[in-house]
Short mmCIF file of N, CA and C in Angstrom, two decimals:
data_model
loop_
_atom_site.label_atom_id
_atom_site.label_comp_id
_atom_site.label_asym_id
_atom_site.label_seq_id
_atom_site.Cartn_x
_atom_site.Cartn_y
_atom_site.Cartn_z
N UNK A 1 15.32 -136.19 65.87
CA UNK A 1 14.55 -137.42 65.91
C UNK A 1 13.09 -137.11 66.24
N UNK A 2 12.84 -136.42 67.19
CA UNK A 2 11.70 -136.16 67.83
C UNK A 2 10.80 -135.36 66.52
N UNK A 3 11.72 -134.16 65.86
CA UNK A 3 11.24 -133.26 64.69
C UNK A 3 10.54 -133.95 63.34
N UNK A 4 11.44 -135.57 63.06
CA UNK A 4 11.12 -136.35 61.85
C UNK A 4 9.58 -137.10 62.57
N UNK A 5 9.44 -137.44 63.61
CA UNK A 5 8.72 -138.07 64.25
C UNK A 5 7.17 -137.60 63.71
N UNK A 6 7.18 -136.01 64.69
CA UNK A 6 6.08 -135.29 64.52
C UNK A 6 5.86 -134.98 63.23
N UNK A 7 7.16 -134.34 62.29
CA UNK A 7 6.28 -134.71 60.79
C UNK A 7 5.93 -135.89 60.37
N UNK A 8 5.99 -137.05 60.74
CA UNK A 8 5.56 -137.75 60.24
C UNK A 8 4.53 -138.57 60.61
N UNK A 9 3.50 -137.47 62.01
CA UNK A 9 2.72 -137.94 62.20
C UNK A 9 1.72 -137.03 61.40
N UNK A 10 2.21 -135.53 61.41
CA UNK A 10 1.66 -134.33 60.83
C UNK A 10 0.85 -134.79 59.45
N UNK A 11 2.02 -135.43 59.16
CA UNK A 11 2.19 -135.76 57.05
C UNK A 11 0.64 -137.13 56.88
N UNK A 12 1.20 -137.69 58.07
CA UNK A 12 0.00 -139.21 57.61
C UNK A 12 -1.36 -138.55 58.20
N UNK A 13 -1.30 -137.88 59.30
CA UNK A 13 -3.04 -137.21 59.56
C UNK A 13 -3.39 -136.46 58.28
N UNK A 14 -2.46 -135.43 57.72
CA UNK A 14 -2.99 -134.86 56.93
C UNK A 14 -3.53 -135.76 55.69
N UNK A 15 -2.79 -136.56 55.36
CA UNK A 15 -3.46 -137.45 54.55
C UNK A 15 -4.63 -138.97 54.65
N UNK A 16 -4.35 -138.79 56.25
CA UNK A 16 -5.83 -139.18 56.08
C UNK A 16 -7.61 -138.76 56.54
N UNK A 17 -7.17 -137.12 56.50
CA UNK A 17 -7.73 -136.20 56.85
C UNK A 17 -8.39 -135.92 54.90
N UNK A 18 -7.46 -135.72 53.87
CA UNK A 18 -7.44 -135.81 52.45
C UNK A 18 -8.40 -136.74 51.67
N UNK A 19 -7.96 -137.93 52.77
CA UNK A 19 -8.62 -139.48 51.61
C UNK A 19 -10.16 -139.00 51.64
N UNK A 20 -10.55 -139.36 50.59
CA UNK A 20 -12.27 -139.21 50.17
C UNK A 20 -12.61 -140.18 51.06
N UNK A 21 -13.28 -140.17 52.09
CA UNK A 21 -14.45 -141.08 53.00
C UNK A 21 -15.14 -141.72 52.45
N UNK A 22 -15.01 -142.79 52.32
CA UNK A 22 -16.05 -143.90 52.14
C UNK A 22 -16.17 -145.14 52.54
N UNK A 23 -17.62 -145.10 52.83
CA UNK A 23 -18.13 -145.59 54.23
C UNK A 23 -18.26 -147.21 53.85
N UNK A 24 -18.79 -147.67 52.46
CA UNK A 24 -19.23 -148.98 51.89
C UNK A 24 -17.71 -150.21 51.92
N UNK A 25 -17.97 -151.23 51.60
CA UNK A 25 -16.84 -151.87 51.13
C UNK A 25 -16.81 -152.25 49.92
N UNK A 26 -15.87 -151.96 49.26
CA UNK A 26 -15.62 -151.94 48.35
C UNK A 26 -16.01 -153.67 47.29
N UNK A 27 -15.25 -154.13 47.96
CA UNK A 27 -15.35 -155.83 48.01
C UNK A 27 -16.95 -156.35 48.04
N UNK A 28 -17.55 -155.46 48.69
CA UNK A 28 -19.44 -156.15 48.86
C UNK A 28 -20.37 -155.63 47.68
N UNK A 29 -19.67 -154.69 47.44
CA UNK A 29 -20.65 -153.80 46.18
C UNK A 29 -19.97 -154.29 44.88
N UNK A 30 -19.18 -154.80 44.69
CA UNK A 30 -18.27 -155.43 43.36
C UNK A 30 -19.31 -157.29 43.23
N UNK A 31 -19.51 -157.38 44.54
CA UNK A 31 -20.00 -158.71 45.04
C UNK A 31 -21.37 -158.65 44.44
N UNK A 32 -21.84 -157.52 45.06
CA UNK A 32 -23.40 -157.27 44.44
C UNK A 32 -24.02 -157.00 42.92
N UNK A 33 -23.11 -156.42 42.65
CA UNK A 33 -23.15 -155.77 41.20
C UNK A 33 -22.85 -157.11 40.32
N UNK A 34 -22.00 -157.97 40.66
CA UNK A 34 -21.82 -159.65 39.62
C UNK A 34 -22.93 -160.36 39.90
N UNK A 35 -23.07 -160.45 41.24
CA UNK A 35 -23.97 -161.62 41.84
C UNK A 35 -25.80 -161.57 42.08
N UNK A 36 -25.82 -159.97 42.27
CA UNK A 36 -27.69 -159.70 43.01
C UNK A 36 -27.04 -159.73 44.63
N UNK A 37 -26.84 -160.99 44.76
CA UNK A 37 -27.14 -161.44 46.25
C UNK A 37 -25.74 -160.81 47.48
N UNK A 38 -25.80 -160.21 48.47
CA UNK A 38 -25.19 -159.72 49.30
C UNK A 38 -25.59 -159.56 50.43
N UNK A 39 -26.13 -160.62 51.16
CA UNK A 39 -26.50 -160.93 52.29
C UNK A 39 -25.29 -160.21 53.49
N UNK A 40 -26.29 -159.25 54.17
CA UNK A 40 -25.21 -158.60 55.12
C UNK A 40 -23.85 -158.03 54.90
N UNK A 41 -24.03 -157.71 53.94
CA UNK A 41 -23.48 -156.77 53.27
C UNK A 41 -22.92 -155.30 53.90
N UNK A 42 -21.73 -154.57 53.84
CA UNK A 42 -21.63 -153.31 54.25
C UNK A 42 -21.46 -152.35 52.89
N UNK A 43 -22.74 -151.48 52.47
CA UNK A 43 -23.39 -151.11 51.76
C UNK A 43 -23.76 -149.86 52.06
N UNK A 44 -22.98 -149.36 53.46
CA UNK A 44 -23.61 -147.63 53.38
C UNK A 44 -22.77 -146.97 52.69
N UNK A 45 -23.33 -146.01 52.30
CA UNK A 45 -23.06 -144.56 51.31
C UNK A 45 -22.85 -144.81 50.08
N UNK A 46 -22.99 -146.42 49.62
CA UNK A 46 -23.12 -146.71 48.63
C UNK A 46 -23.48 -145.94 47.04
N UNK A 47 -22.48 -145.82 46.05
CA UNK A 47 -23.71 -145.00 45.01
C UNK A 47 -24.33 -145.96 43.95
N UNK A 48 -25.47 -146.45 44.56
CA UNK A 48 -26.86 -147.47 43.54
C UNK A 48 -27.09 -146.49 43.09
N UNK A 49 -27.52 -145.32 42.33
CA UNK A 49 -28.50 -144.63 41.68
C UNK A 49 -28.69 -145.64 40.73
N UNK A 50 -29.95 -145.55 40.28
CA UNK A 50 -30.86 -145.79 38.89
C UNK A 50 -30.12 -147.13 38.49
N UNK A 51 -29.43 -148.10 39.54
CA UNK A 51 -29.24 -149.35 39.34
C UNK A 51 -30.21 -150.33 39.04
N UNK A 52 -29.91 -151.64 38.17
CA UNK A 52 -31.24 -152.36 38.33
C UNK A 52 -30.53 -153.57 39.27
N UNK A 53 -31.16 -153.38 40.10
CA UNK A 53 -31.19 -154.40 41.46
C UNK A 53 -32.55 -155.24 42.09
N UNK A 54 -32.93 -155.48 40.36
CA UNK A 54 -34.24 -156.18 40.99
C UNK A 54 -34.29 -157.43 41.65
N UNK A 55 -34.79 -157.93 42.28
CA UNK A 55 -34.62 -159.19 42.68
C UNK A 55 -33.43 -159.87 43.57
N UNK A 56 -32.10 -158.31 44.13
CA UNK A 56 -31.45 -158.76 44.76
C UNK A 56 -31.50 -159.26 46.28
N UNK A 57 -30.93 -160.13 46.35
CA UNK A 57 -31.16 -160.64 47.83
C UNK A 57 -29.89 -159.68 48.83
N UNK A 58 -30.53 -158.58 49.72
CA UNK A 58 -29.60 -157.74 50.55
C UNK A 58 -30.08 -157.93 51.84
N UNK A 59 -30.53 -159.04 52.09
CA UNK A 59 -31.38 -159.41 53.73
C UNK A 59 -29.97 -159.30 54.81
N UNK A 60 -30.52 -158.29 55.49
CA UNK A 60 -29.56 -158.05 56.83
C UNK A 60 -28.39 -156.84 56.29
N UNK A 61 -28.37 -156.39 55.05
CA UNK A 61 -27.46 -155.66 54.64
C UNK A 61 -27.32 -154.27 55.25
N UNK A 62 -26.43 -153.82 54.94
CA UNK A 62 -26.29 -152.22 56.02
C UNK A 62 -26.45 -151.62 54.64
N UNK A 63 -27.09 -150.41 54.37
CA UNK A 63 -27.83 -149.59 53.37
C UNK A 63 -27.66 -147.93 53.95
N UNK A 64 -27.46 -147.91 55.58
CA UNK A 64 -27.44 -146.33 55.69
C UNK A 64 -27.14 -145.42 54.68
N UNK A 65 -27.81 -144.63 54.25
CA UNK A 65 -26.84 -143.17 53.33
C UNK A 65 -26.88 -143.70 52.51
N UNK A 66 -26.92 -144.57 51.74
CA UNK A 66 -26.53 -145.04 50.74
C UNK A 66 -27.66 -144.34 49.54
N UNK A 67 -27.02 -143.97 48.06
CA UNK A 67 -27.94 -143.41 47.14
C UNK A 67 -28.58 -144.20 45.96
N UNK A 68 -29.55 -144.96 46.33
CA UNK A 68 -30.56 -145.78 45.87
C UNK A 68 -31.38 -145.01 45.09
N UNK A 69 -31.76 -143.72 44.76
CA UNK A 69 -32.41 -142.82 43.83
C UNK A 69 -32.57 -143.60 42.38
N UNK A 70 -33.92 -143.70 42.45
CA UNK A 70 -34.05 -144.21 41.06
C UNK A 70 -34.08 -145.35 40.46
N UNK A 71 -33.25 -146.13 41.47
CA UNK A 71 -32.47 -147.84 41.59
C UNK A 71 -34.55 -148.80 40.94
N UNK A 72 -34.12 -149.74 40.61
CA UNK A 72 -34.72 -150.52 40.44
C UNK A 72 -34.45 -152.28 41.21
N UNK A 73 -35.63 -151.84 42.35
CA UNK A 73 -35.58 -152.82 43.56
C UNK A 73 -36.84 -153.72 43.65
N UNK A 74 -37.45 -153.85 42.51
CA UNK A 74 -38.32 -154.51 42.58
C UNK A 74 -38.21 -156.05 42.86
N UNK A 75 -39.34 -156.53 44.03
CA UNK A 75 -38.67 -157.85 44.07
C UNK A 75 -37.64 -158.12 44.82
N UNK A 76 -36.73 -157.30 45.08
CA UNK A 76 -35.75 -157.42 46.08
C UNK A 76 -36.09 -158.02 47.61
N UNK A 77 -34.81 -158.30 48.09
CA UNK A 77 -34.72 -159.10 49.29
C UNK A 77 -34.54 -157.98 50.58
N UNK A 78 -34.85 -157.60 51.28
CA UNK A 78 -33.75 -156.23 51.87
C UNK A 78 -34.71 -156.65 53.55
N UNK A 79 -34.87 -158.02 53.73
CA UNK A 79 -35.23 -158.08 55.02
C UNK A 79 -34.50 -157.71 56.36
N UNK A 80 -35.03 -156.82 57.08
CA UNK A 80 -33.79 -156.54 57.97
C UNK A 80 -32.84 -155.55 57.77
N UNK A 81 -32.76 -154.78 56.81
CA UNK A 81 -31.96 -154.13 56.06
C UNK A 81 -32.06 -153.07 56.85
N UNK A 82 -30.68 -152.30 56.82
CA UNK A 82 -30.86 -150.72 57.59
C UNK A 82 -30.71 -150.01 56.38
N UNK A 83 -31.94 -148.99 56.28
CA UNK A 83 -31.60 -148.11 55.17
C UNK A 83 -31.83 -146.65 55.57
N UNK A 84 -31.38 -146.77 57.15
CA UNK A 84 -31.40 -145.51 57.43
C UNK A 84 -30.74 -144.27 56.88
N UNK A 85 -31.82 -143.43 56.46
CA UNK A 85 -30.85 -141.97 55.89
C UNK A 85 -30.66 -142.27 54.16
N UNK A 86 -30.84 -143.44 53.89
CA UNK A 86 -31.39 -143.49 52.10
C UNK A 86 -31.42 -143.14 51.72
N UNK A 87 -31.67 -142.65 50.11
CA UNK A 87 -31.93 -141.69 49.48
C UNK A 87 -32.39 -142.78 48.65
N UNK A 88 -34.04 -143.17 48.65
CA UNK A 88 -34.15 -144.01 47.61
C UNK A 88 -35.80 -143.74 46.99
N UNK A 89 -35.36 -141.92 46.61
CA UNK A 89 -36.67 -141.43 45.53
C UNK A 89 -36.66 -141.57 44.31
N UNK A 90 -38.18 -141.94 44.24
CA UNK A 90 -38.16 -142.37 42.36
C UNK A 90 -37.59 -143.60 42.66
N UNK A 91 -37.47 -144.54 43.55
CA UNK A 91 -37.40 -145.97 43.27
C UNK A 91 -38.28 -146.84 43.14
N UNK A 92 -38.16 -147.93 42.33
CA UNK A 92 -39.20 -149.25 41.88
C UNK A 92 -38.70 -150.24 42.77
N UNK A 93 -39.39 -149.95 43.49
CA UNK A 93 -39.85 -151.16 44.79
C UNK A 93 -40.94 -152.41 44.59
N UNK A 94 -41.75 -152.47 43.51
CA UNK A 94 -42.91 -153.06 42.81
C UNK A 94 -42.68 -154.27 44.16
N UNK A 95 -43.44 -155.05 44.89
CA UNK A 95 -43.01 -156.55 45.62
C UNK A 95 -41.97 -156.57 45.98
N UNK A 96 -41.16 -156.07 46.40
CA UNK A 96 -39.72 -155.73 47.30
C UNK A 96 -40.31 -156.30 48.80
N UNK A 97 -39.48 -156.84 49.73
CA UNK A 97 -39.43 -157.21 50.92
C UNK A 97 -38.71 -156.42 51.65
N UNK A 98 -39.61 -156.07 52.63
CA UNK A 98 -38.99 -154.57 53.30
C UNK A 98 -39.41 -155.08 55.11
N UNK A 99 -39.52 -156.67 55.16
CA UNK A 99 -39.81 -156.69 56.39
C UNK A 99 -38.63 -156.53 57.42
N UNK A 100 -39.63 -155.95 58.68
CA UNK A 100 -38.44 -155.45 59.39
C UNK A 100 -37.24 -154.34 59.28
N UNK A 101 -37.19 -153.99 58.20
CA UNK A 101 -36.11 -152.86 57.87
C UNK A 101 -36.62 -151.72 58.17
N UNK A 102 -35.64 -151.25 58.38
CA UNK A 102 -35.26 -149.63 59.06
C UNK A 102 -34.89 -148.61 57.91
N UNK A 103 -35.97 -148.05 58.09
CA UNK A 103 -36.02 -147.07 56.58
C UNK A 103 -36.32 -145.21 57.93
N UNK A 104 -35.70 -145.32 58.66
CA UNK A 104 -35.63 -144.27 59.52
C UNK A 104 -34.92 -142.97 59.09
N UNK A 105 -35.61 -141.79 58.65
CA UNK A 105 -35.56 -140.81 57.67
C UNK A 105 -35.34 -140.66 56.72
N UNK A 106 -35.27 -142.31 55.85
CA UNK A 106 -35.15 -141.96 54.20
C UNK A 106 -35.92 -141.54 53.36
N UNK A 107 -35.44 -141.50 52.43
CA UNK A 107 -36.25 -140.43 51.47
C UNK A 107 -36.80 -141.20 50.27
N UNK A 108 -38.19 -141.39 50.54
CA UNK A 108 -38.82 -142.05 49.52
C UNK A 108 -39.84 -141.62 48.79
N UNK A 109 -39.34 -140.44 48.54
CA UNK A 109 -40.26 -139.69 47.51
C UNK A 109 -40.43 -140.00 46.11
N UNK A 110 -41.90 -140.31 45.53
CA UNK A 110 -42.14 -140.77 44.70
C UNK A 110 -41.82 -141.94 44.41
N UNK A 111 -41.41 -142.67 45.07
CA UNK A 111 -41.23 -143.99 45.15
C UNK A 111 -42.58 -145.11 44.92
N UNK A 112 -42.37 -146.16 43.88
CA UNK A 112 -43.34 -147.13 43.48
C UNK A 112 -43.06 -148.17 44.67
N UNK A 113 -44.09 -148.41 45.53
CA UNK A 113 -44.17 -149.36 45.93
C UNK A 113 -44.98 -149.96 46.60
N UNK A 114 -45.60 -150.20 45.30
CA UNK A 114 -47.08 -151.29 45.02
C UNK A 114 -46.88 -152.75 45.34
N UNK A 115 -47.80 -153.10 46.40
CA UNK A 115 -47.41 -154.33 46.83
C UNK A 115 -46.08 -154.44 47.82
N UNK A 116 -45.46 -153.81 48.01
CA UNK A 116 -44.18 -154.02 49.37
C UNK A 116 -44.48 -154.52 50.47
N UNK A 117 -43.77 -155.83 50.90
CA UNK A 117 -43.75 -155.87 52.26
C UNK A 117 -43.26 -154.96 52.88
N UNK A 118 -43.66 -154.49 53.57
CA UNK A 118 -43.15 -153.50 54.85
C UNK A 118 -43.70 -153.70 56.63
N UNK A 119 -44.26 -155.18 56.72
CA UNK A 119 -44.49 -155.27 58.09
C UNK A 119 -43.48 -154.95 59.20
N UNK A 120 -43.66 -154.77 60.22
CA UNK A 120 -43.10 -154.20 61.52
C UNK A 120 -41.39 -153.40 60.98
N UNK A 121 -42.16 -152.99 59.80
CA UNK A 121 -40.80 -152.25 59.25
C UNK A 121 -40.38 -151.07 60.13
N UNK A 122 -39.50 -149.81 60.28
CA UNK A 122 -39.52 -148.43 60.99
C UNK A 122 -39.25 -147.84 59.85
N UNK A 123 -40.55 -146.34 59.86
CA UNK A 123 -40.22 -145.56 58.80
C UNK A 123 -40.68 -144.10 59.41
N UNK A 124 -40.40 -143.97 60.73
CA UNK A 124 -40.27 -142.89 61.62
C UNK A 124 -39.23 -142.09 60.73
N UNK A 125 -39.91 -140.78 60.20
CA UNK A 125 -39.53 -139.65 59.74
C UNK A 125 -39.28 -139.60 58.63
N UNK A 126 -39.42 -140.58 58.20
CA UNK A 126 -39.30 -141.18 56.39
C UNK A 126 -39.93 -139.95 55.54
N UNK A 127 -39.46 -139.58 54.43
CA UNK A 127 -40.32 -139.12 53.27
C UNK A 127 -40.83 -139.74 52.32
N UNK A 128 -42.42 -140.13 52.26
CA UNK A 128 -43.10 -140.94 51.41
C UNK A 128 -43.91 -140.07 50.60
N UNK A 129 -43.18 -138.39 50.60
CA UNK A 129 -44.52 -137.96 50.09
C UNK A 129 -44.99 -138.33 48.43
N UNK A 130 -45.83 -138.52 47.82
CA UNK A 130 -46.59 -139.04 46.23
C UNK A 130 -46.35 -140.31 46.18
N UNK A 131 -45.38 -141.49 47.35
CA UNK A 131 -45.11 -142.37 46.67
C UNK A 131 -46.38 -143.07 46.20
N UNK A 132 -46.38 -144.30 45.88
CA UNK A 132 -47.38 -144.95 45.88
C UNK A 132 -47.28 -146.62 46.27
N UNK A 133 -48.11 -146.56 47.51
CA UNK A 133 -48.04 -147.69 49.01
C UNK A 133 -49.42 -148.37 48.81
N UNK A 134 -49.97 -148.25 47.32
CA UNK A 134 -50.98 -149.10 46.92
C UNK A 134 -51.16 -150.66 46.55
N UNK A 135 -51.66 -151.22 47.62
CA UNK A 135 -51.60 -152.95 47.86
C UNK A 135 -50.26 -153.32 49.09
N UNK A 136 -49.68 -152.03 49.59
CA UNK A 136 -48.57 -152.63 50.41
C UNK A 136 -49.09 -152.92 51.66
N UNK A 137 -48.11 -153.89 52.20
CA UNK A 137 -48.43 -154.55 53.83
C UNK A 137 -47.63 -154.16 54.63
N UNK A 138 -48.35 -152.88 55.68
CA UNK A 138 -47.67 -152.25 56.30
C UNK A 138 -48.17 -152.93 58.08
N UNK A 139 -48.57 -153.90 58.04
CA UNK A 139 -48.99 -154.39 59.35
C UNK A 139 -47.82 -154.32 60.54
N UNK A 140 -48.16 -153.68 61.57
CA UNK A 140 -47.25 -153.38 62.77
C UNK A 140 -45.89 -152.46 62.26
N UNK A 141 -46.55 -151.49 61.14
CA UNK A 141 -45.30 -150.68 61.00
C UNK A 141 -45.21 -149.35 61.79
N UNK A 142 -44.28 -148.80 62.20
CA UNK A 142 -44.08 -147.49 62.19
C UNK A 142 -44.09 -146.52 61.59
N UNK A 143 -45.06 -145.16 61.35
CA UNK A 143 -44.76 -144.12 60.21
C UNK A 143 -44.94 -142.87 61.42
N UNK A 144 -44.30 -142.96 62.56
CA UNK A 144 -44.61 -142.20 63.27
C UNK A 144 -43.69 -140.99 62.56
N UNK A 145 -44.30 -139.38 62.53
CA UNK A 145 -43.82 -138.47 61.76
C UNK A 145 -43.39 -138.50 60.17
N UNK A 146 -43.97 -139.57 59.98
CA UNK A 146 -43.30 -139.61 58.65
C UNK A 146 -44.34 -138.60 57.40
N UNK A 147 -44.03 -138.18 56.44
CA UNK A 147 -44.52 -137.04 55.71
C UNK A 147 -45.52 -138.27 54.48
N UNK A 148 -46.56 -138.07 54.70
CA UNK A 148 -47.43 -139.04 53.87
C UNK A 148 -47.83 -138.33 52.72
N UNK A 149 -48.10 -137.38 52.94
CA UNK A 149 -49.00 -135.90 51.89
C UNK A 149 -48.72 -136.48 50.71
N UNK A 150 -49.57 -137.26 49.88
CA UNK A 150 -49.82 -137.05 48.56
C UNK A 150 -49.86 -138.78 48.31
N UNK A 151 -49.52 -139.55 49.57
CA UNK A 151 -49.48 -141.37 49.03
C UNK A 151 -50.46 -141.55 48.79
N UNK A 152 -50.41 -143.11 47.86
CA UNK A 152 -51.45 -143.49 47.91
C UNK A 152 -51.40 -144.90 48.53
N UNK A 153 -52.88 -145.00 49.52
CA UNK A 153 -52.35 -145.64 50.65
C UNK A 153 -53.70 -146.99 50.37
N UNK A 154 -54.13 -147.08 49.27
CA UNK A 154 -55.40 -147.78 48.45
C UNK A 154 -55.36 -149.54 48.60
N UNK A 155 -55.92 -150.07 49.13
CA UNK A 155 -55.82 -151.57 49.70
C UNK A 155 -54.66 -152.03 50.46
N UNK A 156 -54.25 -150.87 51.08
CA UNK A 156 -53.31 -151.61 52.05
C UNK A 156 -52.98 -151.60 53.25
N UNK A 157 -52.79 -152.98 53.53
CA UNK A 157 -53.04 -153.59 54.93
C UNK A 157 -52.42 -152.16 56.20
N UNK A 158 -52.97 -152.06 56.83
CA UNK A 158 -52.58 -151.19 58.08
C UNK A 158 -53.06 -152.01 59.27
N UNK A 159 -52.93 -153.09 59.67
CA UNK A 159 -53.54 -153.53 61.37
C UNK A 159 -51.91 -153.28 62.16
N UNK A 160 -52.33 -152.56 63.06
CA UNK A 160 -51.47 -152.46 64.07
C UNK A 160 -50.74 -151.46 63.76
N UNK A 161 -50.54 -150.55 62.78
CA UNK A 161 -49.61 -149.82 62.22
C UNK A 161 -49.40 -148.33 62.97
N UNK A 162 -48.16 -148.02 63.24
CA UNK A 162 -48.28 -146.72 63.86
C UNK A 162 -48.27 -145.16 63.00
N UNK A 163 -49.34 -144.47 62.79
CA UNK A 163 -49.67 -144.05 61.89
C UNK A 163 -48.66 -142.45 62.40
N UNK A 164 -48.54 -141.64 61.34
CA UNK A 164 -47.61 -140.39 62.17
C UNK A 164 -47.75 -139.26 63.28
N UNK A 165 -49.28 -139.23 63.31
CA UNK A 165 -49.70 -138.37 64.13
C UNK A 165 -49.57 -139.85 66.06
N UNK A 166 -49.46 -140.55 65.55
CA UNK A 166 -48.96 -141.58 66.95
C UNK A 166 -50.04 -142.72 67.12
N UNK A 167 -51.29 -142.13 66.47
CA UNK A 167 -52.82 -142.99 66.72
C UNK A 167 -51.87 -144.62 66.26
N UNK A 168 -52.73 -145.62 66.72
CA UNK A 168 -52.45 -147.12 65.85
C UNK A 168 -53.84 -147.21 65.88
N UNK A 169 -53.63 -147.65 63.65
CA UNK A 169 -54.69 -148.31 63.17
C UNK A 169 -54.74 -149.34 62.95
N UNK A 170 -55.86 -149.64 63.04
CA UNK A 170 -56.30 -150.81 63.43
C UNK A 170 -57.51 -152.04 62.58
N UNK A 171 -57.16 -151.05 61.23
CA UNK A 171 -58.04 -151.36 60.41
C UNK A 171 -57.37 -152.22 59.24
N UNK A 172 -58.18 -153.02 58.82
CA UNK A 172 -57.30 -153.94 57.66
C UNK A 172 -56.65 -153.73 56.51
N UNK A 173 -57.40 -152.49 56.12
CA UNK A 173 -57.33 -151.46 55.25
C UNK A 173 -58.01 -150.82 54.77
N UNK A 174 -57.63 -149.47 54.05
CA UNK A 174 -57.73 -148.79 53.89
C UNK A 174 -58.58 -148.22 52.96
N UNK A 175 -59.72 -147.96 52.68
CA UNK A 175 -61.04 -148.09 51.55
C UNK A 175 -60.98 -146.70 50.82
N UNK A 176 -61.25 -147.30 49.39
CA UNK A 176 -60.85 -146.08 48.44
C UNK A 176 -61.56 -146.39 47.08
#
């Protein structure tokens, strides 16, 4: 009795030691993909690549890990959004709403995003390097450490913003 027991605790760890991990729900991303809209949503590790998700409403949605590469987010809703750990390079962000969201070490390389809200967003350790942050509103954001080398950072708002080296600027923007 005791012998059937332990295999059959042996047998179910091992298999759920086996199952492929995944972190998203299944049910929210089926939701998103018909609808746009997925308000609070559980959405990490998600695979968006090179989706067009323009204009979706994901305000409050969980985004960690998730692979947004390429995705087309222009216009999108993603207030509040955690997109910590992202992977969302080479994305079209064109007017995307990024207030408040937590973009804390994602990867936004080469990323369009002209015009983005991004006020009191966090993008501590983020990779922005080439994107382009031309016309965006980064007022009271965080870019503390974040890798800027190559943005372009051309009419846009910075008051209050925490820039990576730690300084806060304080200027309206940025002249070019």
């Amino acid at each position: 009795m005791k012998l059937q027991f332990l295999t059959s605790i042996l047998l179910l760890t091992f298999l759920g030691l086996a199952a492929p991990a995944r972190a998203y729900n299944p049910q929210h991303l089926r939701i998103l993909l018909q609808t746009k809209v997925c308000r609070g949503c559980d959405l990490s590790d998600a695979p968006l690549a090179r989706m067009d998700l323009s204009d979706a409403d994901l305000r409050n949605a969980y985004l960690a890990g998730a692979n947004l590469q390429g995705a087309n987010l222009s216009g999108a809703k993603l207030v509040r959004a955690d997109l910590t750990n992202a992977n969302m390079s080479q994305a079209y962000l064109v007017g995307a709403d990024l207030k408040q969201a937590f973009l804390t070490n994602a990867d936004l390389r080469g990323a369009d995003m002209r015009l983005t809200r991004l006020s009191f967003a966090a993008l501590g350790h983020a990779d922005l390097s080439n994107a382009d942050l031309s016309g965006a509103e980064l007022m009271g954001t965080t870019l503390r450490e974040a890798n800027l080398i190559g943005v372009d950072l051309s009419r846009a708002i910075l008051k209050k913003t925490t820039m990576p080296d730690g300084r806060i600027r304080d200027s309206e923007n940025l002249r070019r």
